[in-house]
C-alpha cells in the first residue's frame, strides 16, 4: 500500500512538472480580408472579430474596441454586446499608413485582447525628420575625439560558459574618455583561424548578457555589448536596482543637448566595439555585421550608417526612428518623445532628436552594405509606420520580412529566418 501511494505521488509530481500553462482558452481574433494585411490607399479593409472559447464563438460577449490610424484612434466604443460572439469592421485610409482595430473582450471578470493592423500603401511612407546639415561632420568628429582615448582592453575567460568549440570571455574597453568603459561578452571559435564577425547591440533596459555562443559555434566571432558602462555578468538584482534607480528613464537623459545625450556615448561605444574587434580578435578583415532589435535596431542603423566596415546589418523593429512624426499627427518611434505634449516647449529636444534619429543614420547606409529588416504590424511600442518609413529611406540593398501579427516580440520562425540570414552573410551557410 505504501509503495502504491509513493508511486501515485511520484506520478502526480511528474505530471505537474511536464504540464505547463500555455496561452488562454479564451481568445480574441481580429482578421483582415487580405492575407498579407496590405491594401492600397482608398481600398476597403474588412476585419472579422471572433471571441472564442475552446475554439468556438461565445454568445452575448461584451467588448470594447478602438479603431483608426495607429496611435491616433478616432473611434472608441465600450460595452458593445456581440450576440453571436462575432462582428465585422470596415475601414479605409486616404493617405499611406497603418490602420489598427483593437478589441478587448470581458469574460468571467477578465480581459482578453486582440488586434489587427492593416497597411495602406506602406511602400509610399516617408519619414518626417529633418537631416541636420552637419550630421555626418558631427558624428565623424565625435568618433575622432573618442579615438584619442586608447581602448586599453580587458579580457576575462568565463570557463563555465565555454564549450568544446567556443571560448567565452567578458571583455571591456574604453569608450569616450579614460575609464569610461563598454563591457560585453566575446565569443571566439576555439579552432585557430580568421573569422567573420558579428556585433550584437542591445534592446532597451538594464540587464546582464550571455553572449552569442551559437553563432560563434558556426564559425564566427561574436561580441554582445551592454551600453551602460558596467560589467555584464553581475547578479540580476544589481541591474534591477539600476533600472529602478539611477538609470530609470535613461533614454531621456540629456535630450536637450546633442553633446549631453545619453545616447552619444552609446552610439560611440558601438563604433569602439568595431575597433576592438578589428584590433583584438582574429577577424578576417572581410565580413563584419551588426544586429539588434528595438533600441538595438536603432543602434544597428547607427553603426551601419557611421561605419563602412559594416558589410551587413539586421535591423528588427527599430526604435528611435522618426521622432518628429507625432508633430504632424503621425505615429512616432519609441520612446515617443513628442507624442504627449505635441512638442510644446521642447524646441531644444526636437533639434537634438535629429542627431539621434535612426532615420538619419539609415540615410547614410551605402550600396555596399546588405540589410535585413523585420517588424510586426501589431507592434504598439515601435509603430510599423516608423519601421516601414525607415526601411523605405534606405537606398542600399535590403530585404524586408514582415511578420504581421508580431507585436513587440519575435516568433520562432522570425528568429530562425533572422539567424539564417546573418549566417549566410558571413558565408557560413
Coordinates of C-alpha atoms in Angstrom, one line a residue:
X1 CA 0.0 0.0 0.0
X2 CA 2.8 2.4 0.9
X3 CA 4.6 1.6 -2.4
X4 CA 1.4 2.3 -4.3
X5 CA 0.9 5.7 -2.6
X6 CA 4.5 6.6 -3.2
X7 CA 4.2 5.7 -6.9
X8 CA 1.0 7.7 -7.3
X9 CA 2.6 10.7 -5.6
X10 CA 5.6 10.4 -7.8
X11 CA 3.5 10.3 -10.9
X12 CA 1.5 13.3 -9.7
X13 CA 4.7 15.4 -9.3
X14 CA 6.0 14.2 -12.7
X15 CA 2.7 15.3 -14.4
X16 CA 3.0 18.7 -12.7
X17 CA 6.5 19.2 -14.0
X18 CA 5.6 18.2 -17.5
X19 CA 2.3 20.1 -17.7
X20 CA 2.8 23.8 -18.2
X21 CA 0.4 26.8 -18.6
X22 CA 0.3 27.9 -22.2
X23 CA -1.9 30.7 -23.5
X24 CA -5.6 31.1 -22.9
X25 CA -8.6 29.1 -23.6
X26 CA -10.4 32.3 -24.4
X27 CA -9.0 34.1 -27.4
X28 CA -9.9 37.3 -29.4
X29 CA -9.0 37.1 -33.1
X30 CA -9.1 40.0 -35.5
X31 CA -8.5 39.0 -39.1
X32 CA -8.3 41.2 -42.2
X33 CA -9.7 40.0 -45.6
X34 CA -6.3 40.4 -47.3
X35 CA -3.9 37.6 -46.3
X36 CA -0.9 39.9 -46.4
X37 CA -2.7 42.6 -44.4
X38 CA -1.8 45.1 -47.2
X39 CA -4.1 47.4 -49.1
X40 CA -3.9 50.3 -51.4
X41 CA -4.9 53.8 -50.3
X42 CA -8.7 54.1 -50.9
X43 CA -9.3 50.3 -50.7
X44 CA -11.7 48.9 -48.0
X45 CA -10.3 46.6 -45.4
X46 CA -12.8 44.3 -43.7
X47 CA -11.9 43.0 -40.3
X48 CA -13.6 40.0 -38.8
X49 CA -13.6 39.8 -35.0
X50 CA -14.3 36.5 -33.2
X51 CA -14.3 35.9 -29.4
X52 CA -13.7 32.2 -28.9
X53 CA -13.7 29.7 -26.0
X54 CA -12.2 26.4 -26.9
X55 CA -12.2 27.5 -30.5
X56 CA -15.9 28.2 -30.6
X57 CA -17.8 31.5 -30.6
X58 CA -19.0 32.9 -27.2
X59 CA -22.6 34.2 -27.2
X60 CA -23.5 37.6 -25.8
X61 CA -20.0 38.6 -25.0
X62 CA -19.3 42.2 -24.0
X63 CA -16.4 44.0 -25.8
X64 CA -14.7 47.4 -26.0
X65 CA -12.9 48.5 -29.2
X66 CA -11.0 51.3 -30.7
X67 CA -10.1 51.9 -34.3
X68 CA -8.2 54.3 -36.5
X69 CA -4.7 55.3 -37.6
X70 CA -2.2 53.7 -35.1
X71 CA -1.6 55.8 -32.1
X72 CA -4.4 58.1 -33.2
X73 CA -7.7 56.1 -33.0
X74 CA -10.7 58.1 -34.0
X75 CA -13.4 55.6 -32.9
X76 CA -13.8 54.3 -29.3
X77 CA -16.7 52.1 -28.2
X78 CA -17.3 50.5 -24.8
X79 CA -19.8 47.8 -23.6
X80 CA -20.9 46.5 -27.0
X81 CA -22.5 43.1 -26.8
X82 CA -21.8 40.7 -29.6
X83 CA -24.8 38.4 -29.7
X84 CA -23.1 35.6 -31.6
X85 CA -19.5 36.4 -30.5
X86 CA -18.5 38.0 -33.8
X87 CA -18.5 41.3 -35.6
X88 CA -17.2 42.9 -38.8
X89 CA -15.5 46.3 -39.2
X90 CA -14.8 48.1 -42.4
X91 CA -12.1 50.8 -42.8
X92 CA -10.1 52.7 -45.3
X93 CA -7.4 55.3 -45.4
X94 CA -6.9 58.3 -47.8
X95 CA -3.1 58.5 -47.2
X96 CA -0.4 55.9 -46.7
X97 CA -0.3 54.5 -43.2
X98 CA -1.4 51.8 -40.8
X99 CA -5.0 51.4 -39.5
X100 CA -5.5 49.5 -36.3
X101 CA -8.6 47.8 -34.8
X102 CA -8.0 46.7 -31.2
X103 CA -10.7 44.7 -29.3
X104 CA -11.0 43.9 -25.6
X105 CA -13.4 41.2 -24.5
X106 CA -14.7 40.9 -20.9
X107 CA -15.3 37.3 -19.9
X108 CA -15.6 36.0 -16.4
X109 CA -14.3 39.2 -14.9
X110 CA -11.1 39.1 -17.0
X111 CA -10.0 40.9 -20.1
X112 CA -8.8 39.3 -23.4
X113 CA -7.4 41.4 -26.1
X114 CA -6.8 41.0 -29.9
X115 CA -5.9 43.4 -32.6
X116 CA -5.1 43.7 -36.3
X117 CA -3.2 46.5 -38.1
X118 CA -3.7 46.9 -41.8
X119 CA -1.2 48.6 -44.1
X120 CA -2.4 51.1 -46.7
X121 CA 0.3 51.6 -49.4
X122 CA 3.1 51.4 -46.9
X123 CA 5.7 51.4 -49.6
X124 CA 4.9 55.1 -50.1
X125 CA 5.5 56.1 -46.4
X126 CA 8.3 58.7 -45.9
X127 CA 9.8 59.9 -42.6
X128 CA 9.3 63.4 -41.3
X129 CA 12.6 64.0 -39.5
X130 CA 15.0 66.7 -40.9
X131 CA 18.6 65.8 -41.7
X132 CA 20.9 68.4 -39.9
X133 CA 23.4 69.9 -42.4
X134 CA 26.3 68.9 -40.2
X135 CA 25.0 65.5 -39.2
X136 CA 27.9 63.4 -40.6
X137 CA 30.5 66.0 -39.6
X138 CA 29.3 66.0 -36.1
X139 CA 29.5 62.2 -35.8
X140 CA 32.8 61.8 -37.6
X141 CA 34.3 64.4 -35.3
X142 CA 32.8 62.7 -32.3
X143 CA 34.4 59.4 -33.4
X144 CA 37.7 61.0 -34.0
X145 CA 37.7 62.6 -30.5
X146 CA 36.7 59.2 -28.9
X147 CA 39.6 57.5 -30.6
X148 CA 42.1 59.8 -28.8
X149 CA 41.3 57.6 -25.8
X150 CA 43.1 54.2 -26.1
X151 CA 40.9 51.1 -25.9
X152 CA 43.0 49.7 -23.1
X153 CA 41.0 46.5 -23.2
X154 CA 40.5 43.8 -20.5
X155 CA 39.6 40.2 -21.1
X156 CA 38.5 37.5 -18.6
X157 CA 37.7 33.9 -19.6
X158 CA 34.3 32.6 -18.4
X159 CA 35.1 28.8 -18.2
X160 CA 31.6 27.9 -17.1
X161 CA 30.2 29.3 -20.4
X162 CA 32.8 27.9 -22.7
X163 CA 32.1 24.9 -25.0
X164 CA 34.4 22.5 -26.8
X165 CA 34.0 24.8 -29.9
X166 CA 33.8 28.3 -28.4
X167 CA 35.8 30.3 -25.8
X168 CA 33.7 32.8 -24.0
X169 CA 35.1 36.0 -22.3
X170 CA 33.9 39.1 -20.6
X171 CA 35.7 42.0 -22.2
X172 CA 35.8 45.7 -21.7
X173 CA 37.4 48.6 -23.5
X174 CA 37.5 52.4 -23.0
X175 CA 34.9 54.4 -24.9
X176 CA 34.9 58.2 -25.0
X177 CA 37.3 59.1 -22.1
X178 CA 39.6 57.5 -19.6
X179 CA 37.9 54.8 -17.5
X180 CA 34.6 55.3 -19.3
X181 CA 34.2 51.6 -20.4
X182 CA 32.0 49.5 -22.6
X183 CA 31.5 45.9 -21.4
X184 CA 30.5 42.8 -23.4
X185 CA 30.6 39.1 -24.0
X186 CA 33.1 38.0 -26.6
X187 CA 32.7 34.5 -28.2
X188 CA 35.6 33.2 -30.3
X189 CA 35.9 29.8 -32.1
X190 CA 38.4 27.5 -30.3
X191 CA 40.0 26.4 -33.6
X192 CA 42.7 28.8 -34.8
X193 CA 41.9 30.8 -37.9
X194 CA 40.4 34.1 -39.2
X195 CA 36.7 34.6 -38.9
X196 CA 33.8 36.8 -39.9
X197 CA 32.5 39.0 -37.1
X198 CA 29.1 40.0 -35.7
X199 CA 28.3 42.7 -33.2
X200 CA 25.1 42.3 -31.3
X201 CA 23.7 45.5 -29.8
X202 CA 21.0 45.5 -27.1
X203 CA 17.4 46.5 -26.7
X204 CA 16.4 49.0 -24.1
X205 CA 16.8 48.1 -20.4
X206 CA 19.5 47.2 -17.9
X207 CA 20.5 43.6 -17.8
X208 CA 23.3 41.0 -17.8
X209 CA 24.3 39.3 -21.1
X210 CA 25.1 35.7 -22.0
X211 CA 26.8 36.2 -25.4
X212 CA 26.0 34.7 -28.7
X213 CA 27.7 31.2 -28.3
X214 CA 25.5 29.6 -31.0
X215 CA 26.6 31.9 -33.9
X216 CA 30.2 31.6 -32.7
X217 CA 29.9 27.8 -32.8
X218 CA 29.0 28.1 -36.5
X219 CA 32.4 29.8 -37.2
X220 CA 32.1 33.5 -36.3
X221 CA 33.4 35.9 -33.8
X222 CA 30.5 37.5 -31.8
X223 CA 30.6 40.4 -29.5
X224 CA 27.4 41.2 -27.5
X225 CA 27.8 44.6 -25.7
X226 CA 25.9 46.4 -22.9
X227 CA 25.5 50.2 -23.1
X228 CA 25.7 51.4 -19.5
X229 CA 29.4 51.2 -18.7
X230 CA 29.0 48.4 -16.2
X231 CA 30.1 44.8 -16.2
X232 CA 27.5 42.5 -17.8
X233 CA 28.0 39.4 -15.6
X234 CA 26.8 40.7 -12.2
X235 CA 23.8 39.4 -10.2
X236 CA 20.4 40.3 -11.6
X237 CA 19.5 42.3 -8.6
X238 CA 22.2 44.9 -9.4
X239 CA 20.6 45.6 -12.8
X240 CA 17.2 45.7 -11.2
X241 CA 18.3 48.3 -8.8
X242 CA 19.9 50.4 -11.5
X243 CA 16.8 50.1 -13.7
X244 CA 14.6 51.3 -10.9
X245 CA 17.1 53.9 -9.7
X246 CA 19.9 55.8 -11.4
X247 CA 19.2 54.5 -14.9
X248 CA 15.4 54.8 -14.8
X249 CA 14.3 56.6 -18.0
X250 CA 17.9 56.9 -19.2
X251 CA 16.7 57.4 -22.8
X252 CA 15.5 60.9 -21.9
X253 CA 18.8 61.9 -20.2
X254 CA 20.4 65.0 -21.8
X255 CA 18.0 65.2 -24.7
X256 CA 18.1 69.0 -24.7
X257 CA 21.8 69.0 -25.8
X258 CA 23.3 66.8 -28.5
X259 CA 26.6 66.6 -26.6
X260 CA 25.0 65.5 -23.4
X261 CA 22.5 63.0 -24.7
X262 CA 22.9 59.6 -23.0
X263 CA 22.9 58.0 -26.5
X264 CA 26.0 59.8 -27.6
X265 CA 28.3 57.6 -25.5
X266 CA 26.1 54.6 -26.5
X267 CA 26.5 55.2 -30.3
X268 CA 30.2 55.8 -29.9
X269 CA 30.5 52.6 -27.9
X270 CA 29.2 50.7 -30.9
X271 CA 31.9 52.1 -33.1
X272 CA 34.6 51.4 -30.5
X273 CA 33.3 47.8 -30.3
X274 CA 34.2 47.5 -34.0
X275 CA 37.6 49.0 -33.2
X276 CA 38.0 46.3 -30.6
X277 CA 37.0 43.5 -33.0
X278 CA 39.4 44.8 -35.6
X279 CA 42.4 45.2 -33.3
X280 CA 42.0 42.4 -30.7
X281 CA 40.2 39.4 -32.3
X282 CA 41.0 37.1 -35.2
X283 CA 38.6 38.9 -37.6
X284 CA 39.2 38.0 -41.2
X285 CA 39.0 41.6 -42.4
X286 CA 36.1 40.9 -44.7
X287 CA 32.6 40.2 -43.3
X288 CA 31.6 42.5 -40.4
X289 CA 28.0 42.7 -39.3
X290 CA 25.8 44.3 -36.7
X291 CA 22.3 43.4 -35.5
X292 CA 19.8 44.1 -32.8
X293 CA 16.1 44.8 -32.1
X294 CA 14.1 47.7 -30.7
X295 CA 16.7 50.0 -29.2
X296 CA 19.2 47.6 -30.8
X297 CA 17.6 48.1 -34.1
X298 CA 18.3 51.8 -33.8
X299 CA 21.9 51.1 -32.8
X300 CA 22.2 48.7 -35.8
X301 CA 21.2 51.6 -38.1
X302 CA 23.5 54.0 -36.4
X303 CA 26.5 51.6 -36.5
X304 CA 26.0 50.7 -40.2
X305 CA 25.4 54.3 -41.1
X306 CA 28.5 55.6 -39.5
X307 CA 31.0 52.8 -40.1
X308 CA 31.7 51.3 -43.5
X309 CA 33.5 48.3 -42.0
X310 CA 29.9 47.0 -41.7
X311 CA 29.1 44.8 -44.7
X312 CA 25.7 43.6 -43.4
X313 CA 23.2 44.5 -40.8
X314 CA 19.9 43.1 -39.4
X315 CA 17.5 45.8 -38.1
X316 CA 14.5 44.4 -36.3
X317 CA 11.5 46.6 -35.2
X318 CA 13.9 49.5 -34.9
X319 CA 13.1 52.0 -32.1
X320 CA 14.1 55.7 -32.0
X321 CA 13.0 56.4 -35.6
X322 CA 11.2 59.4 -36.9
X323 CA 10.8 61.2 -33.5
X324 CA 9.1 64.2 -35.0
X325 CA 6.3 62.3 -36.8
X326 CA 3.9 63.0 -33.9
X327 CA 4.3 66.7 -34.6
X328 CA 2.3 66.0 -37.8
X329 CA -0.2 63.7 -36.2
X330 CA 1.5 60.5 -37.4
X331 CA 2.8 57.6 -35.3
X332 CA 6.3 58.2 -34.0
X333 CA 9.0 55.9 -32.8
X334 CA 9.7 54.8 -29.2
X335 CA 10.2 56.4 -26.8
X336 CA 7.6 58.8 -28.3
X337 CA 9.4 61.9 -27.1
X338 CA 6.9 64.4 -28.5
X339 CA 3.7 62.4 -28.6
X340 CA 2.1 63.5 -25.3
X341 CA 2.5 67.3 -25.5
X342 CA 3.0 67.8 -29.2
X343 CA 6.5 69.1 -28.7
X344 CA 5.4 72.3 -26.9
X345 CA 8.3 73.9 -25.1
X346 CA 10.7 71.2 -26.4
X347 CA 12.4 73.1 -29.2
X348 CA 15.9 72.1 -27.9
X349 CA 14.8 68.4 -27.6
X350 CA 13.4 68.4 -31.1
X351 CA 16.7 69.7 -32.5
X352 CA 18.7 67.2 -30.5
X353 CA 16.5 64.3 -31.6
X354 CA 17.6 64.7 -35.2
X355 CA 21.1 63.7 -34.3
X356 CA 19.7 60.6 -32.6
X357 CA 17.1 59.5 -35.1
X358 CA 17.5 56.1 -36.7
X359 CA 16.2 57.6 -40.0
X360 CA 19.1 59.9 -40.4
X361 CA 21.6 57.1 -39.7
X362 CA 19.7 54.9 -42.2
X363 CA 20.2 57.6 -44.8
X364 CA 23.9 57.1 -44.6
X365 CA 23.9 53.4 -45.4
X366 CA 25.5 52.6 -48.8
X367 CA 25.0 50.1 -51.6
X368 CA 27.9 48.0 -50.3
X369 CA 26.0 47.1 -47.1
X370 CA 23.3 44.4 -47.1
X371 CA 20.3 44.9 -44.9
X372 CA 17.6 42.7 -43.4
X373 CA 14.5 44.4 -41.9
X374 CA 11.7 42.7 -40.0
X375 CA 8.9 44.1 -37.8
X376 CA 5.3 43.4 -36.8
X377 CA 2.3 45.3 -37.9
X378 CA 0.7 44.8 -34.4
X379 CA 3.7 46.4 -32.6
X380 CA 2.3 49.1 -30.2
X381 CA 5.8 50.0 -29.0
X382 CA 7.6 50.5 -32.3
X383 CA 4.9 51.6 -34.7
X384 CA 5.1 49.9 -38.1
X385 CA 4.5 53.3 -39.6
X386 CA 8.0 54.4 -38.5
X387 CA 9.6 51.0 -39.2
X388 CA 8.3 51.0 -42.8
X389 CA 9.2 54.6 -43.4
X390 CA 12.7 53.9 -42.2
X391 CA 13.0 50.9 -44.5
X392 CA 11.8 53.0 -47.4
X393 CA 14.5 55.6 -46.9
X394 CA 17.4 53.1 -47.2
X395 CA 19.0 53.2 -50.7
X396 CA 21.3 50.2 -50.4
X397 CA 20.4 46.5 -50.9
X398 CA 17.8 45.4 -48.5
X399 CA 15.3 42.6 -47.7
X400 CA 12.0 43.2 -45.9
X401 CA 10.4 40.3 -44.0
X402 CA 7.4 41.5 -42.0
X403 CA 5.7 39.2 -39.5
X404 CA 2.3 41.0 -39.5
X405 CA 0.9 39.5 -36.3
X406 CA 4.0 40.1 -34.3
X407 CA 3.8 42.8 -31.6
X408 CA 6.9 43.9 -29.7
X409 CA 8.4 40.4 -29.7
X410 CA 9.5 37.7 -32.2
X411 CA 8.0 34.5 -33.4
X412 CA 10.3 31.5 -33.5
X413 CA 10.1 31.4 -37.3
X414 CA 11.1 35.1 -37.4
X415 CA 14.1 34.4 -35.2
X416 CA 15.2 31.4 -37.3
X417 CA 15.0 33.4 -40.5
X418 CA 16.9 36.3 -39.0
X419 CA 19.7 34.0 -37.8
X420 CA 19.9 32.1 -41.1
X421 CA 20.2 35.4 -43.0
X422 CA 23.1 36.5 -40.7
X423 CA 24.9 33.2 -41.2
X424 CA 24.5 33.5 -45.0
X425 CA 26.1 37.0 -44.9
X426 CA 29.1 35.5 -43.2
X427 CA 29.3 32.7 -45.7
X428 CA 28.5 30.1 -43.0
X429 CA 25.5 28.7 -44.9

